[in-house]
Amino acid sequence: MKVLSPLPFAALCLAVPYAEYIYAPSERTLVPESIYAVNGSIRNPKALIGASKEPTVFHGPSSVTLDFEKNVAGLVTIDLNSSASELAFIGITFSESSLYISHEACDATADAGLDSPLWFSFPNGPGNYTAELKHNRGGFRYMTVVSNTTETISLNRVLLNFTAAPTQKLDEYTGYFHSNDELLNRIWYAGAYTNQLSTIDPSTGNALPWYQIINSTDNISLPETVPWWSNYTISNGTSVLTDGAKRDRLLWPGDMSISLESIGVSTYDLYSVRVALERLLDLQKHDGRLPYASPPYADTVSFTYHCHALNGMSLYFTYSGDKDWLLRYWGQYKAGISYALLSVDRTGLANITASSDWLRFGMGGH
Ligand SMILES: *[C@@H]1O[C@H](CO)[C@@H](O)[C@H](O)[C@H]1NC(C)=O
Ligand SMILES: *[C@@H]1O[C@H](CO)[C@@H](O)[C@H](O)[C@H]1NC(C)=O
Ligand SMILES: *[C@@H]1O[C@H](CO)[C@@H](O)[C@H](O)[C@H]1NC(C)=O
Ligand SMILES: *[C@@H]1O[C@H](CO)[C@@H](O)[C@H](O)[C@H]1NC(C)=O
Ligand SMILES: *[C@@H]1O[C@H](CO)[C@@H](O)[C@H](O)[C@H]1NC(C)=O
Ligand SMILES: *[C@@H]1O[C@H](CO)[C@@H](O)[C@H](O)[C@H]1NC(C)=O
Ligand SMILES: *[C@@H]1O[C@H](CO)[C@@H](O)[C@H](O)[C@H]1NC(C)=O
Ligand SMILES: *[C@@H]1O[C@H](CO)[C@@H](O)[C@H](O)[C@H]1NC(C)=O
Ligand SMILES: *[C@@H]1O[C@H](CO)[C@@H](O)[C@H](O)[C@H]1NC(C)=O
Ligand SMILES: *[C@@H]1O[C@H](CO)[C@@H](O)[C@H](O)[C@H]1NC(C)=O
């Protein structure tokens, strides 16, 4: 006798409302969706989007730009078909915008110049070669696969291990938004997905290797590029909310105070929020001051970001109802309020003299 599976009915009942708007993938192994451009002699580029069983063959210097059709994040794997000579290399460049597609560089994470490609060599013959963990790329839509030598090299596939929001079941939102305005609906879900991309494994924060070394007045032009790596541990725990997937990949209370409300009503990933807040609280000074950003960013006084961190604690409690947590940090919360009140003078307004406020560098006043 054939037993009817209860699954289709269950799946129907459990379906997330308005799931069709959700950008998050259901699986973590991603293949690019389409080919954006080919430059040079490349046979059968379709294999790189999973549309052919025959490998893609690069004949000499050439490149193919692949399009994920939305921003994604993670670790690249190259599946090499044929043994390549030791002279053969494959480079990968990333870009969020089509304006920055290049066979020489990725879009930037430092304050000047463009980021270096990821170069792969193939010492072990055919098989999978995965980027090092520190080369987790936080946000890109286009990926260009480059062969830079006269060697012939064939690839079966390129894959992306989508590593953002590591503790989430990516497309299972607990809340939803819907209006009669299609554009607004799509914008709301793009925002919810952006918060997922900005939620990362804490060991993959931006190491800021060029912080206070390269600044926006520097002139770094191709072929020179800027190396990058994401191997700085920015918090405890297994997942943490940051300000942005590509940069800065750090904790910034100002960004949290606009992302927490959407997280509360989309993925409800309050764990990653709590980990971030606990890191900020861990960095609180004796006078009650909370940080502008997490290390490796230097300790900087910011009245507004201090208040954003307190606001984040309030929002976390609002969405979680986690009274034990609030009690645990209540003393620190009060110390934070006291610090903020110190700036209020007899006019009843806060007179702010620190530099990193309202992004009005060097300005102060009420
Ligand atoms: C195509 O490849 C050639 C040779 O590598 C290079 O000089 C040229 O700039 C490339 N064009 C584009 C649009 O990437
Ligand atoms: C793929 O690899 C196999 C085994 O090395 C080789 O025989 C074949 O020619 C390669 N395919 C292409 C298209 O290079
Ligand atoms: C590379 O990894 C993919 C996905 O796990 C797998 O299907 C494929 O067989 C691997 N390639 C080789 C050559 O081992
Ligand atoms: C190709 O790129 C690799 C890695 O950067 C480099 O070592 C090699 O010299 C380049 N080859 C050519 C011909 O440019
Ligand atoms: C993807 O990367 C994560 C983090 O490094 C790792 O735990 C996981 O095993 C990887 N998945 C695949 C399919 O390689
Ligand atoms: C940028 O770096 C240069 C050289 O290190 C330094 O002289 C300049 O003051 C820096 N500019 C800013 C805005 O930090
Ligand atoms: C930047 O450097 C390049 C190459 O050295 C040069 O051609 C260009 O004029 C420089 N630009 C500025 C604004 O200094
Ligand atoms: C991160 O990677 C860089 C570049 O390889 C390395 O110099 C640095 O020691 C690494 N940092 C950590 C914490 O592993
Ligand atoms: C992890 O938590 C401990 C105990 O609160 C704290 O001392 C340490 O600084 C934290 N580390 C990071 C990277 O957040
Ligand atoms: C704000 O405080 C600073 C430092 O105490 C003081 O110099 C300044 O006069 C105050 N500004 C106003 C408008 O009261």
Coordinates of C-alpha atoms and ligand atoms in Angstrom, one line a residue:
M1 CA 0.0 0.0 0.0
K2 CA 1.2 3.4 -0.8
V3 CA 1.5 5.7 2.2
L4 CA 0.6 9.3 1.4
S5 CA 3.2 11.6 2.6
P6 CA 1.9 14.3 5.0
L7 CA 4.8 16.6 3.9
P8 CA 3.2 18.7 1.1
F9 CA 0.3 19.7 3.4
A10 CA 2.7 20.5 6.2
A11 CA 4.9 22.5 3.9
L12 CA 1.9 24.5 2.8
C13 CA 0.9 25.3 6.4
L14 CA 4.4 26.3 7.4
A15 CA 5.1 28.5 4.3
V16 CA 6.5 31.9 5.2
P17 CA 4.0 34.6 4.2
Y18 CA 5.3 36.6 1.2
A19 CA 8.2 34.2 0.8
E20 CA 8.4 35.3 -2.9
Y21 CA 10.0 38.6 -1.8
I22 CA 12.8 36.9 0.3
Y23 CA 16.2 37.4 -1.3
A24 CA 18.0 34.9 1.0
P25 CA 19.0 31.6 -0.7
S26 CA 17.6 28.4 0.7
E27 CA 20.9 26.5 0.2
R28 CA 24.4 27.7 1.1
T29 CA 26.2 26.3 -2.0
L30 CA 25.6 28.8 -4.8
V31 CA 26.4 28.7 -8.5
P32 CA 26.3 32.0 -10.4
E33 CA 23.0 32.7 -12.2
S34 CA 24.2 34.0 -15.5
I35 CA 27.2 35.1 -17.7
Y36 CA 27.6 38.8 -17.8
A37 CA 30.6 39.1 -20.2
V38 CA 33.4 37.1 -21.8
N39 CA 36.7 38.6 -22.9
G40 CA 39.2 36.5 -24.9
S41 CA 39.1 32.9 -26.0
I42 CA 36.9 30.8 -23.6
R43 CA 35.2 27.7 -24.8
N44 CA 31.9 26.7 -23.1
P45 CA 31.7 29.3 -20.3
K46 CA 28.3 27.9 -19.5
A47 CA 29.9 25.2 -17.2
L48 CA 30.7 28.0 -14.7
I49 CA 26.9 28.7 -14.2
G50 CA 26.2 25.0 -13.9
A51 CA 24.6 24.8 -17.4
S52 CA 27.0 22.3 -19.0
K53 CA 28.6 19.0 -18.0
E54 CA 31.6 19.8 -20.3
P55 CA 34.3 22.0 -18.6
T56 CA 35.0 25.6 -19.5
V57 CA 38.3 26.0 -21.2
F58 CA 40.4 29.2 -21.0
H59 CA 42.8 29.5 -24.0
G60 CA 45.3 32.0 -23.0
P61 CA 44.7 35.4 -21.2
S62 CA 40.9 35.8 -20.9
S63 CA 38.2 36.4 -18.4
V64 CA 34.5 35.7 -17.9
T65 CA 32.3 37.7 -15.6
L66 CA 29.6 35.8 -13.8
D67 CA 26.5 37.4 -12.3
F68 CA 24.8 36.1 -9.1
E69 CA 21.9 38.6 -9.9
K70 CA 21.9 39.9 -6.3
N71 CA 24.6 40.6 -3.6
V72 CA 26.0 37.4 -2.1
A73 CA 28.9 36.7 0.3
G74 CA 31.2 33.8 1.1
L75 CA 34.1 31.6 0.1
V76 CA 34.9 30.7 -3.5
T77 CA 35.7 27.2 -4.7
I78 CA 37.3 26.4 -8.1
D79 CA 36.7 22.9 -9.4
L80 CA 39.7 22.2 -11.7
N81 CA 39.1 19.7 -14.4
S82 CA 42.4 19.0 -16.1
S83 CA 45.8 19.1 -14.6
A84 CA 47.2 22.6 -15.2
S85 CA 50.9 23.4 -15.5
E86 CA 52.6 25.1 -12.7
L87 CA 52.5 28.3 -14.8
A88 CA 48.7 28.4 -14.9
F89 CA 46.8 30.7 -12.5
I90 CA 43.1 31.6 -12.1
G91 CA 42.3 34.9 -10.5
I92 CA 38.9 35.9 -9.1
T93 CA 37.8 39.5 -8.8
F94 CA 34.6 40.7 -7.0
S95 CA 32.3 43.7 -7.6
E96 CA 29.0 44.9 -6.2
S97 CA 28.4 47.2 -9.1
S98 CA 28.8 46.5 -12.8
L99 CA 30.8 49.8 -12.9
Y100 CA 33.7 48.1 -11.1
I101 CA 33.9 44.9 -13.0
S102 CA 37.6 44.3 -13.9
H103 CA 40.0 41.5 -14.7
E104 CA 42.7 43.3 -12.6
A105 CA 41.0 44.2 -9.3
C106 CA 38.0 44.0 -7.0
D107 CA 36.0 47.0 -5.8
A108 CA 37.5 48.7 -2.8
T109 CA 37.5 48.0 0.9
A110 CA 40.4 50.4 1.8
D111 CA 40.1 54.2 1.6
A112 CA 42.0 54.4 -1.6
G113 CA 43.0 52.0 -4.5
L114 CA 41.2 48.8 -5.5
D115 CA 41.3 45.4 -3.8
S116 CA 43.7 42.6 -5.1
P117 CA 42.3 39.6 -7.0
L118 CA 42.3 36.2 -5.3
W119 CA 44.9 34.1 -7.2
F120 CA 44.7 30.3 -7.3
S121 CA 47.5 28.0 -8.4
F122 CA 46.9 24.3 -8.7
P123 CA 49.8 22.2 -7.2
N124 CA 47.6 19.2 -6.5
G125 CA 46.1 18.5 -9.9
P126 CA 42.4 18.2 -10.6
G127 CA 40.0 18.8 -7.8
N128 CA 38.5 21.6 -5.6
Y129 CA 40.5 24.6 -4.5
T130 CA 38.8 26.8 -1.9
A131 CA 39.8 30.3 -0.9
E132 CA 41.4 30.6 2.5
L133 CA 39.0 31.6 5.3
K134 CA 40.5 35.0 5.6
H135 CA 39.4 35.7 2.0
N136 CA 35.8 35.5 2.8
R137 CA 34.3 38.2 0.5
G138 CA 31.5 40.1 2.2
G139 CA 29.4 41.5 -0.5
F140 CA 29.4 41.2 -4.3
R141 CA 27.1 40.5 -7.2
Y142 CA 29.7 40.0 -10.0
M143 CA 32.6 37.6 -10.0
T144 CA 35.2 37.7 -12.8
V145 CA 37.2 34.5 -13.4
V146 CA 40.6 35.4 -15.0
S147 CA 43.3 33.4 -16.7
N148 CA 46.4 35.5 -17.0
T149 CA 48.9 33.2 -18.8
T150 CA 49.2 31.6 -22.2
E151 CA 48.4 28.2 -20.6
T152 CA 45.2 26.3 -21.4
I153 CA 43.2 25.6 -18.3
S154 CA 39.8 23.9 -17.8
L155 CA 37.4 24.3 -15.0
N156 CA 34.3 22.2 -14.2
R157 CA 32.6 24.8 -12.0
V158 CA 33.0 27.6 -9.6
L159 CA 31.0 27.5 -6.4
L160 CA 30.3 29.9 -3.6
N161 CA 29.9 28.8 0.0
F162 CA 27.4 31.4 1.3
T163 CA 28.7 32.0 4.8
A164 CA 26.7 35.0 5.9
A165 CA 24.3 34.7 8.8
P166 CA 26.0 31.4 9.9
T167 CA 23.4 30.4 12.5
Q168 CA 20.3 31.2 10.5
K169 CA 18.0 29.1 8.4
L170 CA 18.4 31.7 5.7
D171 CA 15.0 31.9 4.1
E172 CA 12.8 31.1 7.1
Y173 CA 11.7 34.5 8.3
T174 CA 9.4 34.6 11.4
G175 CA 7.9 38.0 10.4
Y176 CA 6.9 39.7 7.3
F177 CA 6.0 43.0 5.7
H178 CA 3.5 43.6 3.0
S179 CA 1.9 46.7 1.5
N180 CA 0.0 47.7 -1.7
D181 CA 3.2 49.3 -3.0
E182 CA 5.4 46.8 -4.9
L183 CA 8.5 48.9 -4.8
L184 CA 8.2 49.4 -1.1
N185 CA 7.8 45.7 -0.5
R186 CA 10.9 44.9 -2.5
I187 CA 12.9 47.6 -0.7
W188 CA 11.8 46.3 2.7
Y189 CA 13.0 42.7 1.8
A190 CA 16.2 44.0 0.3
G191 CA 16.8 45.7 3.7
A192 CA 16.1 42.5 5.6
Y193 CA 18.5 40.5 3.3
T194 CA 21.2 43.2 3.8
N195 CA 21.0 42.6 7.5
Q196 CA 21.5 38.9 6.9
L197 CA 24.6 39.6 4.7
S198 CA 25.9 41.9 7.5
T199 CA 25.6 39.1 10.1
I200 CA 28.9 37.2 10.1
D201 CA 31.0 34.6 11.8
P202 CA 32.8 36.7 14.4
S203 CA 36.2 35.3 13.4
T204 CA 35.8 36.9 9.9
G205 CA 35.8 40.6 10.9
N206 CA 37.7 43.1 8.8
A207 CA 41.4 43.1 10.0
L208 CA 41.6 46.8 8.6
P209 CA 45.2 46.1 7.5
W210 CA 45.5 49.6 6.0
Y211 CA 43.8 51.6 8.8
Q212 CA 45.7 54.8 9.4
I213 CA 48.1 53.8 6.6
I214 CA 46.1 54.3 3.4
N215 CA 43.7 57.2 3.4
S216 CA 41.5 58.9 0.8
T217 CA 44.2 61.3 -0.2
D218 CA 46.4 58.4 -1.4
N219 CA 46.7 57.8 -5.2
I220 CA 46.9 54.0 -5.8
S221 CA 46.4 53.2 -9.4
L222 CA 46.4 49.9 -11.4
P223 CA 48.2 47.7 -11.8
E224 CA 48.9 48.2 -8.1
T225 CA 46.1 46.8 -5.9
V226 CA 45.5 46.6 -2.2
P227 CA 45.6 43.2 -0.4
W228 CA 42.7 42.5 2.0
W229 CA 41.7 40.0 4.6
S230 CA 38.9 39.2 7.0
N231 CA 40.5 37.3 9.9
Y232 CA 40.0 39.6 12.9
T233 CA 37.8 38.2 15.7
I234 CA 35.4 41.0 16.6
S235 CA 33.3 39.3 19.3
N236 CA 32.7 36.1 21.1
G237 CA 29.9 33.7 20.0
T238 CA 29.2 32.0 16.7
S239 CA 27.4 34.9 14.8
V240 CA 27.4 38.7 15.2
L241 CA 25.6 41.6 13.6
T242 CA 28.0 44.1 11.9
D243 CA 27.6 47.4 10.0
G244 CA 28.1 46.0 6.5
A245 CA 29.0 42.8 4.7
K246 CA 31.9 44.1 2.6
R247 CA 33.1 46.9 4.8
D248 CA 33.6 47.6 7.6
R249 CA 32.6 44.1 8.9
L250 CA 32.8 45.7 12.4
L251 CA 30.4 46.5 15.2
W252 CA 29.0 50.1 14.8
P253 CA 26.2 51.0 17.2
G254 CA 24.9 53.7 14.8
D255 CA 24.2 51.1 12.1
M256 CA 22.7 48.7 14.7
S257 CA 20.1 51.3 15.7
I258 CA 18.6 51.2 12.2
S259 CA 19.0 47.5 11.6
L260 CA 17.6 46.1 14.8
E261 CA 14.0 47.0 14.2
S262 CA 14.0 45.1 10.8
I263 CA 15.8 42.1 12.3
G264 CA 13.2 42.0 15.1
V265 CA 10.4 41.5 12.5
S266 CA 12.2 39.5 9.8
T267 CA 14.7 36.8 10.8
Y268 CA 14.4 37.5 14.5
D269 CA 18.1 36.6 14.8
L270 CA 18.4 38.3 18.2
Y271 CA 21.3 36.0 19.1
S272 CA 23.6 37.9 16.7
V273 CA 22.3 41.2 18.0
R274 CA 22.9 40.2 21.6
V275 CA 26.5 39.0 20.8
A276 CA 27.2 42.5 19.3
L277 CA 25.7 44.4 22.2
E278 CA 27.6 42.2 24.7
R279 CA 30.9 43.1 22.9
L280 CA 30.1 46.8 23.1
L281 CA 29.3 46.4 26.8
D282 CA 32.5 44.6 27.3
L283 CA 34.3 47.6 25.9
Q284 CA 32.5 50.1 28.2
K285 CA 34.8 52.5 30.0
H286 CA 34.7 53.1 33.8
D287 CA 32.9 56.5 33.3
G288 CA 30.1 54.6 31.5
R289 CA 31.2 55.5 27.9
L290 CA 30.4 53.0 25.2
P291 CA 32.6 52.6 22.1
Y292 CA 32.2 54.3 18.7
A293 CA 33.1 50.9 17.0
S294 CA 34.8 47.6 17.8
P295 CA 38.5 46.9 17.5
P296 CA 40.6 47.0 15.5
Y297 CA 39.1 50.4 15.0
A298 CA 40.7 52.7 17.5
D299 CA 38.9 53.8 20.6
T300 CA 37.1 57.1 19.7
V301 CA 34.7 59.2 21.7
S302 CA 31.2 59.6 20.1
F303 CA 28.2 60.9 22.1
T304 CA 25.8 59.9 19.3
Y305 CA 27.1 56.4 18.9
H306 CA 27.2 56.0 22.7
C307 CA 23.5 56.8 22.7
H308 CA 22.9 54.4 19.7
A309 CA 24.4 51.6 21.8
L310 CA 22.0 52.3 24.6
N311 CA 19.1 52.5 22.1
G312 CA 20.3 49.1 20.8
M313 CA 20.0 47.6 24.3
S314 CA 16.5 49.0 24.6
L315 CA 15.5 47.6 21.2
Y316 CA 17.0 44.2 22.0
F317 CA 14.8 44.1 25.2
T318 CA 11.8 45.3 23.3
Y319 CA 12.0 42.5 20.8
S320 CA 13.2 39.7 23.1
G321 CA 11.6 40.5 26.4
D322 CA 14.8 39.0 27.9
K323 CA 14.5 40.4 31.4
D324 CA 17.4 38.3 32.8
W325 CA 19.6 39.8 30.2
L326 CA 18.5 43.3 31.0
L327 CA 19.0 42.7 34.7
R328 CA 22.5 41.4 34.1
Y329 CA 23.5 44.6 32.2
W330 CA 21.2 47.1 34.1
G331 CA 24.1 48.6 36.1
Q332 CA 26.0 49.2 32.8
Y333 CA 22.9 50.7 31.2
K334 CA 22.5 53.1 34.0
A335 CA 26.2 54.0 33.9
G336 CA 25.7 54.7 30.2
I337 CA 22.7 57.0 30.8
S338 CA 24.7 58.9 33.5
Y339 CA 27.6 59.4 31.0
A340 CA 25.2 60.8 28.5
L341 CA 23.6 63.1 31.0
L342 CA 27.0 64.6 31.9
S343 CA 26.8 66.5 28.6
V344 CA 23.5 68.2 29.4
D345 CA 24.2 71.7 30.7
R346 CA 21.9 74.3 32.3
T347 CA 20.1 74.9 29.0
G348 CA 18.7 71.4 29.3
L349 CA 20.4 70.4 26.0
A350 CA 23.5 68.3 25.4
N351 CA 26.6 70.3 24.5
I352 CA 28.7 67.9 22.5
T353 CA 32.4 68.5 22.1
A354 CA 33.7 65.2 20.9
S355 CA 34.7 65.0 17.2
S356 CA 33.0 61.9 15.9
D357 CA 29.4 63.1 16.1
W358 CA 26.7 63.6 13.5
L359 CA 29.6 63.1 11.1
R360 CA 30.3 66.8 11.5
F361 CA 34.0 66.2 12.1
G362 CA 35.5 68.9 14.3
M363 CA 32.2 70.5 15.1
G364 CA 30.5 70.8 18.5
G365 CA 27.8 72.6 20.3
H366 CA 24.2 72.0 21.4
Ligands
LIG1 C1 40.1 42.1 -22.2 O1 41.4 41.4 -22.1 C2 42.5 42.1 -22.6 C3 43.7 41.2 -22.5 O2 43.8 40.7 -21.2 C4 42.6 43.4 -21.8 O3 43.7 44.2 -22.3 C5 41.3 44.2 -21.9 O4 41.4 45.4 -21.1 C6 40.2 43.4 -21.5 N1 38.9 44.1 -21.6 C7 38.0 44.1 -20.7 C8 36.8 44.9 -21.0 O5 38.1 43.6 -19.6
LIG2 C1 39.0 17.3 -18.4 O1 39.9 16.5 -17.8 C2 40.0 15.2 -18.4 C3 40.9 14.4 -17.5 O2 42.1 15.0 -17.3 C4 40.7 15.4 -19.8 O3 40.8 14.2 -20.4 C5 39.7 16.3 -20.6 O4 40.3 16.7 -21.8 C6 39.5 17.6 -19.8 N1 38.5 18.4 -20.5 C7 38.7 19.6 -21.1 C8 37.6 20.2 -21.8 O5 39.8 20.1 -21.0
LIG3 C1 34.2 19.6 -6.1 O1 33.2 19.7 -5.2 C2 31.9 19.5 -5.7 C3 30.9 19.9 -4.7 O2 31.2 19.3 -3.5 C4 31.8 18.1 -6.1 O3 30.5 17.9 -6.7 C5 32.9 17.8 -7.2 O4 32.9 16.4 -7.5 C6 34.2 18.1 -6.6 N1 35.2 18.0 -7.7 C7 36.2 17.2 -7.7 C8 37.1 17.2 -8.9 O5 36.5 16.5 -6.7
LIG4 C1 49.6 35.6 -13.2 O1 49.2 35.9 -11.8 C2 50.1 35.2 -10.9 C3 49.5 35.5 -9.5 O2 49.5 36.8 -9.2 C4 51.5 35.7 -11.0 O3 52.3 35.1 -10.1 C5 52.0 35.5 -12.5 O4 53.2 36.1 -12.6 C6 51.0 36.1 -13.5 N1 51.4 35.7 -14.8 C7 51.4 36.5 -15.8 C8 51.9 36.0 -17.1 O5 51.1 37.7 -15.7
LIG5 C1 31.3 26.6 4.2 O1 32.1 27.4 5.1 C2 31.9 27.1 6.4 C3 32.7 28.1 7.2 O2 34.1 27.9 6.9 C4 32.2 25.6 6.7 O3 31.9 25.3 8.1 C5 31.4 24.7 5.8 O4 31.7 23.4 6.0 C6 31.6 25.1 4.4 N1 30.6 24.4 3.6 C7 31.0 23.7 2.5 C8 29.9 23.0 1.7 O5 32.2 23.7 2.1
LIG6 C1 46.6 60.9 4.9 O1 47.9 60.3 5.0 C2 48.9 61.3 4.8 C3 50.3 60.6 4.7 O2 50.3 59.5 5.6 C4 48.8 62.3 5.9 O3 49.8 63.3 5.7 C5 47.5 63.0 5.9 O4 47.3 63.9 7.0 C6 46.4 61.9 6.0 N1 45.1 62.5 5.8 C7 44.0 62.3 6.5 C8 42.8 63.0 6.1 O5 44.1 61.5 7.5
LIG7 C1 47.9 59.1 -9.7 O1 49.0 58.3 -10.2 C2 48.9 58.0 -11.6 C3 50.0 57.0 -11.9 O2 51.2 57.2 -11.2 C4 49.1 59.3 -12.3 O3 49.0 59.1 -13.7 C5 48.0 60.3 -11.9 O4 48.1 61.5 -12.5 C6 47.9 60.4 -10.4 N1 46.7 61.2 -10.0 C7 46.7 62.1 -9.1 C8 45.4 62.8 -8.8 O5 47.7 62.4 -8.5
LIG8 C1 45.4 37.6 9.0 O1 46.0 37.4 7.8 C2 47.1 38.2 7.6 C3 47.5 38.1 6.1 O2 47.8 36.8 5.8 C4 48.2 37.8 8.6 O3 49.3 38.6 8.4 C5 47.6 38.0 10.0 O4 48.6 37.5 10.9 C6 46.3 37.2 10.1 N1 45.7 37.5 11.4 C7 45.3 36.6 12.2 C8 44.7 37.1 13.5 O5 45.3 35.4 11.9
LIG9 C1 34.9 37.3 25.1 O1 34.3 37.4 26.4 C2 35.3 37.6 27.5 C3 34.5 37.6 28.8 O2 33.5 38.5 28.8 C4 35.9 39.0 27.3 O3 36.9 39.2 28.3 C5 36.6 39.0 25.9 O4 37.2 40.3 25.7 C6 35.6 38.7 24.8 N1 36.4 38.6 23.5 C7 35.9 39.1 22.4 C8 36.7 39.0 21.2 O5 34.8 39.7 22.4
LIG10 C1 30.3 73.4 25.2 O1 31.3 72.8 26.1 C2 32.6 73.3 25.8 C3 33.6 72.5 26.6 O2 33.2 72.5 28.0 C4 32.7 74.7 26.0 O3 34.1 75.2 25.7 C5 31.8 75.5 25.1 O4 31.8 76.8 25.3 C6 30.4 74.9 25.3 N1 29.5 75.4 24.2 C7 28.4 76.1 24.5 C8 27.7 76.6 23.3 O5 28.0 76.3 25.7

